[in-house]
PDB file of C-alpha atoms in Angstrom:
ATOM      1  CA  UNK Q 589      91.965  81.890 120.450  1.00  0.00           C
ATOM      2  CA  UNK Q 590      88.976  82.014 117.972  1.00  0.00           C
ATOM      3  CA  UNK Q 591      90.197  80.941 114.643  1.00  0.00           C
ATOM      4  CA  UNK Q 592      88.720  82.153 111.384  1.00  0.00           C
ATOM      5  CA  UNK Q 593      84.774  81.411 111.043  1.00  0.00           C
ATOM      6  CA  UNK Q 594      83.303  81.602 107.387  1.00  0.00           C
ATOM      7  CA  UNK Q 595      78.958  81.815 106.677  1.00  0.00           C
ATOM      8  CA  UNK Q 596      76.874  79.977 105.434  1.00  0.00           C
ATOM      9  CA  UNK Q 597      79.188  77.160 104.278  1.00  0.00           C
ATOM     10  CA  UNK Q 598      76.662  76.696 101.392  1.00  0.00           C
ATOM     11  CA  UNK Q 599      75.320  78.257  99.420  1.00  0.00           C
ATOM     12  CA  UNK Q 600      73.185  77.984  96.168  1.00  0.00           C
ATOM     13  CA  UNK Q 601      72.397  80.785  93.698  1.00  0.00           C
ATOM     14  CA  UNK Q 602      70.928  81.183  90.536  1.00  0.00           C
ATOM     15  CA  UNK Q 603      72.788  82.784  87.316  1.00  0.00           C
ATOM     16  CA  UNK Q 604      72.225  86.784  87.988  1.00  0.00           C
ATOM     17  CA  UNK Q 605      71.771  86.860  91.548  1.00  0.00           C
ATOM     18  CA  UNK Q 606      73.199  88.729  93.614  1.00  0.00           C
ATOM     19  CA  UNK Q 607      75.594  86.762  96.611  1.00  0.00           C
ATOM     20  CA  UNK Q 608      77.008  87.720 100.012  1.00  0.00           C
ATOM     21  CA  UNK Q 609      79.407  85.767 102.200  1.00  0.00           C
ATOM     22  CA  UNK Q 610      80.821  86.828 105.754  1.00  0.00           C
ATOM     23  CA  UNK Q 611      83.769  85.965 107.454  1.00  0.00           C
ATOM     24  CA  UNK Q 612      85.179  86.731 111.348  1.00  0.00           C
ATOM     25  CA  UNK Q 613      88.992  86.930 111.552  1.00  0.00           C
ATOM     26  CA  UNK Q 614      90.873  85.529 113.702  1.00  0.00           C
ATOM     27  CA  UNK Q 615      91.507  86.756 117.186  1.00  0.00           C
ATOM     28  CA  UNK Q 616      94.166  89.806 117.154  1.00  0.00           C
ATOM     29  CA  UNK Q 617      93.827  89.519 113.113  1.00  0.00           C
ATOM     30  CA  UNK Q 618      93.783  93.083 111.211  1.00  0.00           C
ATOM     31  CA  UNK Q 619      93.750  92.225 107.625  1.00  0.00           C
ATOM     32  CA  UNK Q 620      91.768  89.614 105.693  1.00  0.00           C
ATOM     33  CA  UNK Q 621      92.126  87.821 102.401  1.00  0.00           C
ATOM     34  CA  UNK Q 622      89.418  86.513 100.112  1.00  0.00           C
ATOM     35  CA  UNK Q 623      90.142  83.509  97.805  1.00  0.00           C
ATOM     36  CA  UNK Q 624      88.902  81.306  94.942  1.00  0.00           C
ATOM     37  CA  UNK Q 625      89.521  78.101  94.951  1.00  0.00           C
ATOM     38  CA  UNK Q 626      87.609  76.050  91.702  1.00  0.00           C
ATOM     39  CA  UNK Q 627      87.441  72.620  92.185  1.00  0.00           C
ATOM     40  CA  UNK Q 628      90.457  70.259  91.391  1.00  0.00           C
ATOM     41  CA  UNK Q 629      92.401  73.713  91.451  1.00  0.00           C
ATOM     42  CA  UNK Q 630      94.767  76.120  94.309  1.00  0.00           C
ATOM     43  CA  UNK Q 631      93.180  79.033  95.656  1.00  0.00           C
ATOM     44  CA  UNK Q 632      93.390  82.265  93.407  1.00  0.00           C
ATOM     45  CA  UNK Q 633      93.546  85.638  95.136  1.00  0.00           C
ATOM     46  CA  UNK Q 634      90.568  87.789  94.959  1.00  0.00           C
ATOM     47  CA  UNK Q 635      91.018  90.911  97.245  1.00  0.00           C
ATOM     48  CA  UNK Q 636      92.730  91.920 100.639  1.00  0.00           C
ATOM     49  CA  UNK Q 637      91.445  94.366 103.340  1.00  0.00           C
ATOM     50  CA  UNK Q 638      93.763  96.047 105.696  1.00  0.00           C
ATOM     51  CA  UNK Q 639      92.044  98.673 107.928  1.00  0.00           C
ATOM     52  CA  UNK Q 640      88.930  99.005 106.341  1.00  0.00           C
ATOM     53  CA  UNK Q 641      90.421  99.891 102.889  1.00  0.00           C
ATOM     54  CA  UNK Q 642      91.445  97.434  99.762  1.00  0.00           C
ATOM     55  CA  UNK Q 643      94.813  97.012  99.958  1.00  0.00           C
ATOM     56  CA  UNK Q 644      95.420  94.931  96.713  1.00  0.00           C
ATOM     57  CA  UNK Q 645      93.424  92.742  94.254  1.00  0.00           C
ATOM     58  CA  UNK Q 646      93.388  90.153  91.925  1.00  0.00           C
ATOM     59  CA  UNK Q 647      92.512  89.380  88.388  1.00  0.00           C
ATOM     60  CA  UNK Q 648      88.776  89.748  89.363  1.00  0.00           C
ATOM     61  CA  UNK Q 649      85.969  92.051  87.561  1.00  0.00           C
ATOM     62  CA  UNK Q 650      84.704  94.859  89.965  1.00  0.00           C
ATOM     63  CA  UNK Q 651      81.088  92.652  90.457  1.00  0.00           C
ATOM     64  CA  UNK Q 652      83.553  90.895  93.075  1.00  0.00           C
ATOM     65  CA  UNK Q 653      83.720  93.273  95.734  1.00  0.00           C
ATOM     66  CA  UNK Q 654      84.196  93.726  99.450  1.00  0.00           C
ATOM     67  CA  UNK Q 655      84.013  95.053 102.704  1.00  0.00           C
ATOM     68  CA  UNK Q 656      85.596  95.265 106.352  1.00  0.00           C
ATOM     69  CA  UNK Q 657      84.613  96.125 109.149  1.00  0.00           C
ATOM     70  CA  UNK Q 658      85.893  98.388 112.387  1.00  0.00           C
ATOM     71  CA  UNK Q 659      86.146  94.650 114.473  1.00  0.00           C
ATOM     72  CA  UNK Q 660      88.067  93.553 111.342  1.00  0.00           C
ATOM     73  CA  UNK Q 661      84.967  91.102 110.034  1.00  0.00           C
ATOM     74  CA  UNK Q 662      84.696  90.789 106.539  1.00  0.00           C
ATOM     75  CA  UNK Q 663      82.035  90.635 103.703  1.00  0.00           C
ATOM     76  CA  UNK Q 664      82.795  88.946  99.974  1.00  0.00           C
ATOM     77  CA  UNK Q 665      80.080  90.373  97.901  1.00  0.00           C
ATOM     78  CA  UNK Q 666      79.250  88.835  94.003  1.00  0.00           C
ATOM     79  CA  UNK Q 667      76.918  90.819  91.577  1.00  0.00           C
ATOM     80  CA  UNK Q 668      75.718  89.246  88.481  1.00  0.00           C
ATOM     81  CA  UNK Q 669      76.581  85.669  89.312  1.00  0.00           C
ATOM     82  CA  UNK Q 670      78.025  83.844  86.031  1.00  0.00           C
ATOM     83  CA  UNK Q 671      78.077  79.561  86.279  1.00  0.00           C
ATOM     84  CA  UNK Q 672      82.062  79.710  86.514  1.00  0.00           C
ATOM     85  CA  UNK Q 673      81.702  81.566  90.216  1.00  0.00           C
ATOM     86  CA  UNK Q 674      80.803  77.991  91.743  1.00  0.00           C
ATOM     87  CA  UNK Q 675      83.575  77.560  93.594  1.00  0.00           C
ATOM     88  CA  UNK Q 676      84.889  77.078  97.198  1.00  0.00           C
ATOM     89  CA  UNK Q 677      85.408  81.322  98.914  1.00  0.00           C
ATOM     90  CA  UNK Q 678      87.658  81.189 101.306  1.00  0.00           C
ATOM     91  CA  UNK Q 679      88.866  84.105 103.561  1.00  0.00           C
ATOM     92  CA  UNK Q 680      91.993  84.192 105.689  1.00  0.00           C
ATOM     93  CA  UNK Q 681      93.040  86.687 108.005  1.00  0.00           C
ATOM     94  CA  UNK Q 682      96.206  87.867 109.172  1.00  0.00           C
ATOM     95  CA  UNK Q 683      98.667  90.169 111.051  1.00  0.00           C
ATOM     96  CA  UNK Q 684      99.616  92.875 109.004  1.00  0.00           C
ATOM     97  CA  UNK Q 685     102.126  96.189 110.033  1.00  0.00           C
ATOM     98  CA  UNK Q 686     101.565  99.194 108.190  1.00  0.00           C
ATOM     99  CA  UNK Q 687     101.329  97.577 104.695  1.00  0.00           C
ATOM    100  CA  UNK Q 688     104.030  96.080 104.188  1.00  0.00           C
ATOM    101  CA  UNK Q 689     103.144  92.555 104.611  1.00  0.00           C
ATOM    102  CA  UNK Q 690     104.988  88.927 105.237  1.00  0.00           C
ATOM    103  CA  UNK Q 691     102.610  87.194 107.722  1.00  0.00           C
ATOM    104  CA  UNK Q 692     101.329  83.821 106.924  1.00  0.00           C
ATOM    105  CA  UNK Q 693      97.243  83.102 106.190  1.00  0.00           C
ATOM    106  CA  UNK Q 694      95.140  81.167 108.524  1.00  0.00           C
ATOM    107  CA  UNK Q 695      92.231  80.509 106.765  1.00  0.00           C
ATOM    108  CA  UNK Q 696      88.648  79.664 107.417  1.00  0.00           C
ATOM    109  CA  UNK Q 697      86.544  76.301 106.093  1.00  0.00           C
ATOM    110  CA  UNK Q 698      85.049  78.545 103.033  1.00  0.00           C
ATOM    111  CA  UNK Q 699      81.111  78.910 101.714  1.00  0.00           C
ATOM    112  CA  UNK Q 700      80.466  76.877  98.775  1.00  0.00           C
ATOM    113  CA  UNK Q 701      78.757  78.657  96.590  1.00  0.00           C
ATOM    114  CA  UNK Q 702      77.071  76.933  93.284  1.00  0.00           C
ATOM    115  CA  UNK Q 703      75.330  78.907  90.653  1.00  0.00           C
ATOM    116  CA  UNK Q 704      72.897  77.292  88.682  1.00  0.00           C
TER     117      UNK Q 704
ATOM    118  CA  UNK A1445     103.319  78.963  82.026  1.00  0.00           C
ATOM    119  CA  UNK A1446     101.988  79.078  85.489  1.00  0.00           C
ATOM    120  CA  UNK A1447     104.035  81.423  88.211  1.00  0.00           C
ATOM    121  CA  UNK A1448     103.444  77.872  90.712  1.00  0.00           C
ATOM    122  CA  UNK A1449     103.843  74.450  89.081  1.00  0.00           C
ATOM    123  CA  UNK A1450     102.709  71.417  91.227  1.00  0.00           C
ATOM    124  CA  UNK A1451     102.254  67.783  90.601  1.00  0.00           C
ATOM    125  CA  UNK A1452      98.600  67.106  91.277  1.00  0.00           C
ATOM    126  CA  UNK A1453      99.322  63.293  91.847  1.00  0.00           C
ATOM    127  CA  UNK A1454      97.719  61.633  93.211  1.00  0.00           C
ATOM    128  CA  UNK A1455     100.036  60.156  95.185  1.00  0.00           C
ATOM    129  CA  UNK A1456      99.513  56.895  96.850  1.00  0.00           C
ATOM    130  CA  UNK A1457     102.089  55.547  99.294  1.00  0.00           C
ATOM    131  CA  UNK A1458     102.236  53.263 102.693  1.00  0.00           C
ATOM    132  CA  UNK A1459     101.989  53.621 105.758  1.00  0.00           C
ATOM    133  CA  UNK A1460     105.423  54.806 107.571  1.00  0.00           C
ATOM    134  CA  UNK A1461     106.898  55.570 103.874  1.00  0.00           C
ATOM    135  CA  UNK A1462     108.761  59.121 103.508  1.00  0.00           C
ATOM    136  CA  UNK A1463     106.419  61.164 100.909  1.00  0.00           C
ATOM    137  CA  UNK A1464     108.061  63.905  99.490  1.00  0.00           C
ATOM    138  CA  UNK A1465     105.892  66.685  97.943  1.00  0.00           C
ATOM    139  CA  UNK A1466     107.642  69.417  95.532  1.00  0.00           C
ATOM    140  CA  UNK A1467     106.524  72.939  93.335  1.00  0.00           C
ATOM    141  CA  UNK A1468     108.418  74.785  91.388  1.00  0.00           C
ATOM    142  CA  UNK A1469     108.313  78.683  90.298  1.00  0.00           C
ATOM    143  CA  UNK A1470     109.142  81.255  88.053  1.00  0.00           C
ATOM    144  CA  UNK A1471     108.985  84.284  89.824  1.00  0.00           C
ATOM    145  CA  UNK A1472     112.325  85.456  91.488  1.00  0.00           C
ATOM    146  CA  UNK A1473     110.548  87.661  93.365  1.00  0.00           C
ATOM    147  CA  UNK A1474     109.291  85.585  95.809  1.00  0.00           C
ATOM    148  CA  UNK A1475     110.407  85.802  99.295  1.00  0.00           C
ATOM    149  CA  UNK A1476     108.431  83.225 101.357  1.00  0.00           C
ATOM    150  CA  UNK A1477     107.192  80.060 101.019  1.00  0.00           C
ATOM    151  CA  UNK A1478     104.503  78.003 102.596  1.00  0.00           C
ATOM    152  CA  UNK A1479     102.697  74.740 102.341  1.00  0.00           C
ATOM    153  CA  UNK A1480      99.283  74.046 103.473  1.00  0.00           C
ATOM    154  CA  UNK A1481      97.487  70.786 104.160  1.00  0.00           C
ATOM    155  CA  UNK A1482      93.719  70.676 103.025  1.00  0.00           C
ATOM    156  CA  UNK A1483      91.221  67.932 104.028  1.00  0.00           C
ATOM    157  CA  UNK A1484      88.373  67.512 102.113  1.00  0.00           C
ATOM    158  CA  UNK A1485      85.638  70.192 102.654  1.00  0.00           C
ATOM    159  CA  UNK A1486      87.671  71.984 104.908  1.00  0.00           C
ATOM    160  CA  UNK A1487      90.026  75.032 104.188  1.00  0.00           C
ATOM    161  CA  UNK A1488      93.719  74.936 103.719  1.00  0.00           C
ATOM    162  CA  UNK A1489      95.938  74.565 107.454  1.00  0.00           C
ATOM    163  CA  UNK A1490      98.852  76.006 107.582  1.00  0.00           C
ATOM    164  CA  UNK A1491     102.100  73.577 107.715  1.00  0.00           C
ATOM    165  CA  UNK A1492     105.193  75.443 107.591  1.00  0.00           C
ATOM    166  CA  UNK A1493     106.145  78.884 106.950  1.00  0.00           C
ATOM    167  CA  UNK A1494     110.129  79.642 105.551  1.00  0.00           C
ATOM    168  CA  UNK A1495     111.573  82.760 104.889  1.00  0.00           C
ATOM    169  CA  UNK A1496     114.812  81.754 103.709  1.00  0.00           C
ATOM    170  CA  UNK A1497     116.975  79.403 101.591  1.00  0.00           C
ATOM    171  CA  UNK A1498     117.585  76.185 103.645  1.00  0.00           C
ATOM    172  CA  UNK A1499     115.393  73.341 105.738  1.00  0.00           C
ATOM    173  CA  UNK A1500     113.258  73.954 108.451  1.00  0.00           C
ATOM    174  CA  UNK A1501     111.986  70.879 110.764  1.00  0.00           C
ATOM    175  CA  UNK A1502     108.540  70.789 112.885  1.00  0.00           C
ATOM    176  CA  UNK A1503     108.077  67.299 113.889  1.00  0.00           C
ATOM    177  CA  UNK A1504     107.583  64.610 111.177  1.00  0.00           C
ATOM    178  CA  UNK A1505     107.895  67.763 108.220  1.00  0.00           C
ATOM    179  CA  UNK A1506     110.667  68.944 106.640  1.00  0.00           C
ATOM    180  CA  UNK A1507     110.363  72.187 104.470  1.00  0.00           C
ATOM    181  CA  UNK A1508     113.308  72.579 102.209  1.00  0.00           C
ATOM    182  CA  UNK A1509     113.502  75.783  99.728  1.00  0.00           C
ATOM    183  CA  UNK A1510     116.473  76.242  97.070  1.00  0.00           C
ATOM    184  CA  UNK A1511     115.780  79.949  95.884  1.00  0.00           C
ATOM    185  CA  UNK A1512     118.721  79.518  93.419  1.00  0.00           C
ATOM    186  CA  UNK A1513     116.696  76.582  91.407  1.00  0.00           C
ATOM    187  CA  UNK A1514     113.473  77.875  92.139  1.00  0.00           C
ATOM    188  CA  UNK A1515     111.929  74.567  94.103  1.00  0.00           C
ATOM    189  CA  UNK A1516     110.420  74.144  97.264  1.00  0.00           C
ATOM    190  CA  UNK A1517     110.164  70.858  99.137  1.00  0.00           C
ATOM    191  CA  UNK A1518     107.710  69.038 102.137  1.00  0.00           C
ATOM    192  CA  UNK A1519     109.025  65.956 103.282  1.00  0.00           C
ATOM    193  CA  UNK A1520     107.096  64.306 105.619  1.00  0.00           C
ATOM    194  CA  UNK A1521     108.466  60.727 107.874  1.00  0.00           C
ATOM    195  CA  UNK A1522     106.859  58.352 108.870  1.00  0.00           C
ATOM    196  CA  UNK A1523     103.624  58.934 107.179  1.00  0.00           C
ATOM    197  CA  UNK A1524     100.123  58.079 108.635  1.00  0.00           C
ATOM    198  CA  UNK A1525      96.423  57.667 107.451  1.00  0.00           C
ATOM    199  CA  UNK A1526      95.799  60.930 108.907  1.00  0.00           C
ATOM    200  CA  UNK A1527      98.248  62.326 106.600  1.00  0.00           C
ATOM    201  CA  UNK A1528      96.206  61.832 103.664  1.00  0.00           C
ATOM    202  CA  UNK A1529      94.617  65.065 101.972  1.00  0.00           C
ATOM    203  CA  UNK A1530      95.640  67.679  99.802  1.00  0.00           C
ATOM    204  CA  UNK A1531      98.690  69.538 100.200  1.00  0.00           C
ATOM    205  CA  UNK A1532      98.962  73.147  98.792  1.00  0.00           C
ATOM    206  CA  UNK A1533     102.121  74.935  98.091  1.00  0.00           C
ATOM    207  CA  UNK A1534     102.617  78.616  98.077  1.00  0.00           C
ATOM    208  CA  UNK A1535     104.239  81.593  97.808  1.00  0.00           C
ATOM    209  CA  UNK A1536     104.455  85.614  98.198  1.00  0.00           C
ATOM    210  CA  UNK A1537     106.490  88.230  97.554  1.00  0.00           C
ATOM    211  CA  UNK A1538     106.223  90.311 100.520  1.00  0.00           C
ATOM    212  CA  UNK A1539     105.175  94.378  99.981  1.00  0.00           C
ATOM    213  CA  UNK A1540     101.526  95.398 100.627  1.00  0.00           C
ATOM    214  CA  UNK A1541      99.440  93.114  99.251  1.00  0.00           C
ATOM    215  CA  UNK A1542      99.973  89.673 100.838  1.00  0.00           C
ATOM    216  CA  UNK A1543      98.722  87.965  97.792  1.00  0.00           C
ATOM    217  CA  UNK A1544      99.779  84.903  97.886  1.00  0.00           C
ATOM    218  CA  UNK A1545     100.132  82.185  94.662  1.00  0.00           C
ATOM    219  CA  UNK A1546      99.515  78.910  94.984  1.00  0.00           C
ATOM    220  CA  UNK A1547     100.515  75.638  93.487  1.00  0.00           C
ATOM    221  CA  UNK A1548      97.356  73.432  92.034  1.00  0.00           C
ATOM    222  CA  UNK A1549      97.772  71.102  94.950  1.00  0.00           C
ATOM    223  CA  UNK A1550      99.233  67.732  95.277  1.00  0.00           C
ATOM    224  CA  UNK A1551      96.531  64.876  96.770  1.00  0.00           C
ATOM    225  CA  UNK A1552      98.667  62.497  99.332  1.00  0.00           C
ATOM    226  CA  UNK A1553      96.490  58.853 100.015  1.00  0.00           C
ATOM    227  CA  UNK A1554      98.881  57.127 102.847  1.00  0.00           C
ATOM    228  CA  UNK A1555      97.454  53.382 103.373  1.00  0.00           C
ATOM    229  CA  UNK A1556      97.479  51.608 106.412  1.00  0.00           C
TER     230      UNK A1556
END
């Protein structure tokens, strides 16, 4: 069983840029979860994907963004990078039934990402 | 005042003590509870999963929830070197979102 890969796992980027981050589920895995996680701090939910569409989101501004693919892959995209995005992104997939969801995470290592 | 509350420690204990790791919440809505063990540079691992009121046992950890006070519980026997990282609680409230909130994180150093 593959578990939940996560790339590059870092990443530097200068304030303004524009960042992209990629994640694999896991094996048999249909949704997947993007998180923050600042340093010293717990992860903060950003977004989740079930079957290619958003299926709820966190207290993010829409330069966060997202995509998924058909093989359930995953992309975290950041527009306008500000210094407070450095942070550990984590993604985490899961196996969701038809939206209505109590499956626990698995989650992969994360990309660090500092903005300088 | 946060949804989670967690003692960030750190904690420092020895070897073979019994660490017990706890959060708190404020949201009655959630239904399930997990804790997560994070080594440094890695991402959070998945512990123990509970559903319910009550304990649930998986080796050396012991997950306790009280949904009446609002306070979750890892116990963990026997504790080891290897044991030492961060542990993460959290929580969800079911429906279509899977978000899950999580406690700041409690950092466990067990000393041989």
């Amino acid at each position: 069983e593959t578990g939940v890969t996560q790339s590059p796992t870092h990443l530097i980027k200068t304030r303004g840029q524009q960042v992209t981050l990629r994640c694999s589920s896991q094996s048999g895995h249909n949704t997947v979860s993007w998180y923050q996680q600042a340093l010293g701090q717990g992860p903060q939910f950003i977004f989740q994907y079930y079957r290619e569409e958003e299926n709820g989101r966190g207290n993010f501004p829409p330069r966060f963004s997202g995509l998924q693919f058909p093989n359930y892959s995953s992309e975290l995209n950041v527009n306008a990078l500000e210094l407070d995005d450095s942070a550990l992104y984590l993604c985490a997939s899961s196996h969701g039934q038809e939206r209505s969801y109590n499956s626990p995470l698995h989650f992969g290592n994360g990309t660090r990402l500092t903005v300088t | 005042q946060k949804e989670v509350e967690q003692d960030p420690g750190p904690l420092s204990v020895p070897e073979g003590a019994i660490v017990s790791l706890n959060c708190t919440y404020s949201n009655s809505a959630f239904q399930y509870f997990m804790w997560y063990r994070q080594y440094s540079r890695k991402g959070p691992e998945l512990l123990m999963y509970t559903y319910s009121s009550g304990n649930k046992e998986d080796g050396r950890f012991t997950a306790q929830v009280d949904k009446s006070s609002k306070y979750i519980s890892l116990f963990i026997r026997d504790s080891q070197p290897s044991d030492s990282a961060t542990y993460l609680c959290a929580m969800g409230s079911g429906g279509n979102t899977g978000k899950l909130i999580f406690g700041q994180g409690t950092t466990l150093q067990v000393k041989p």
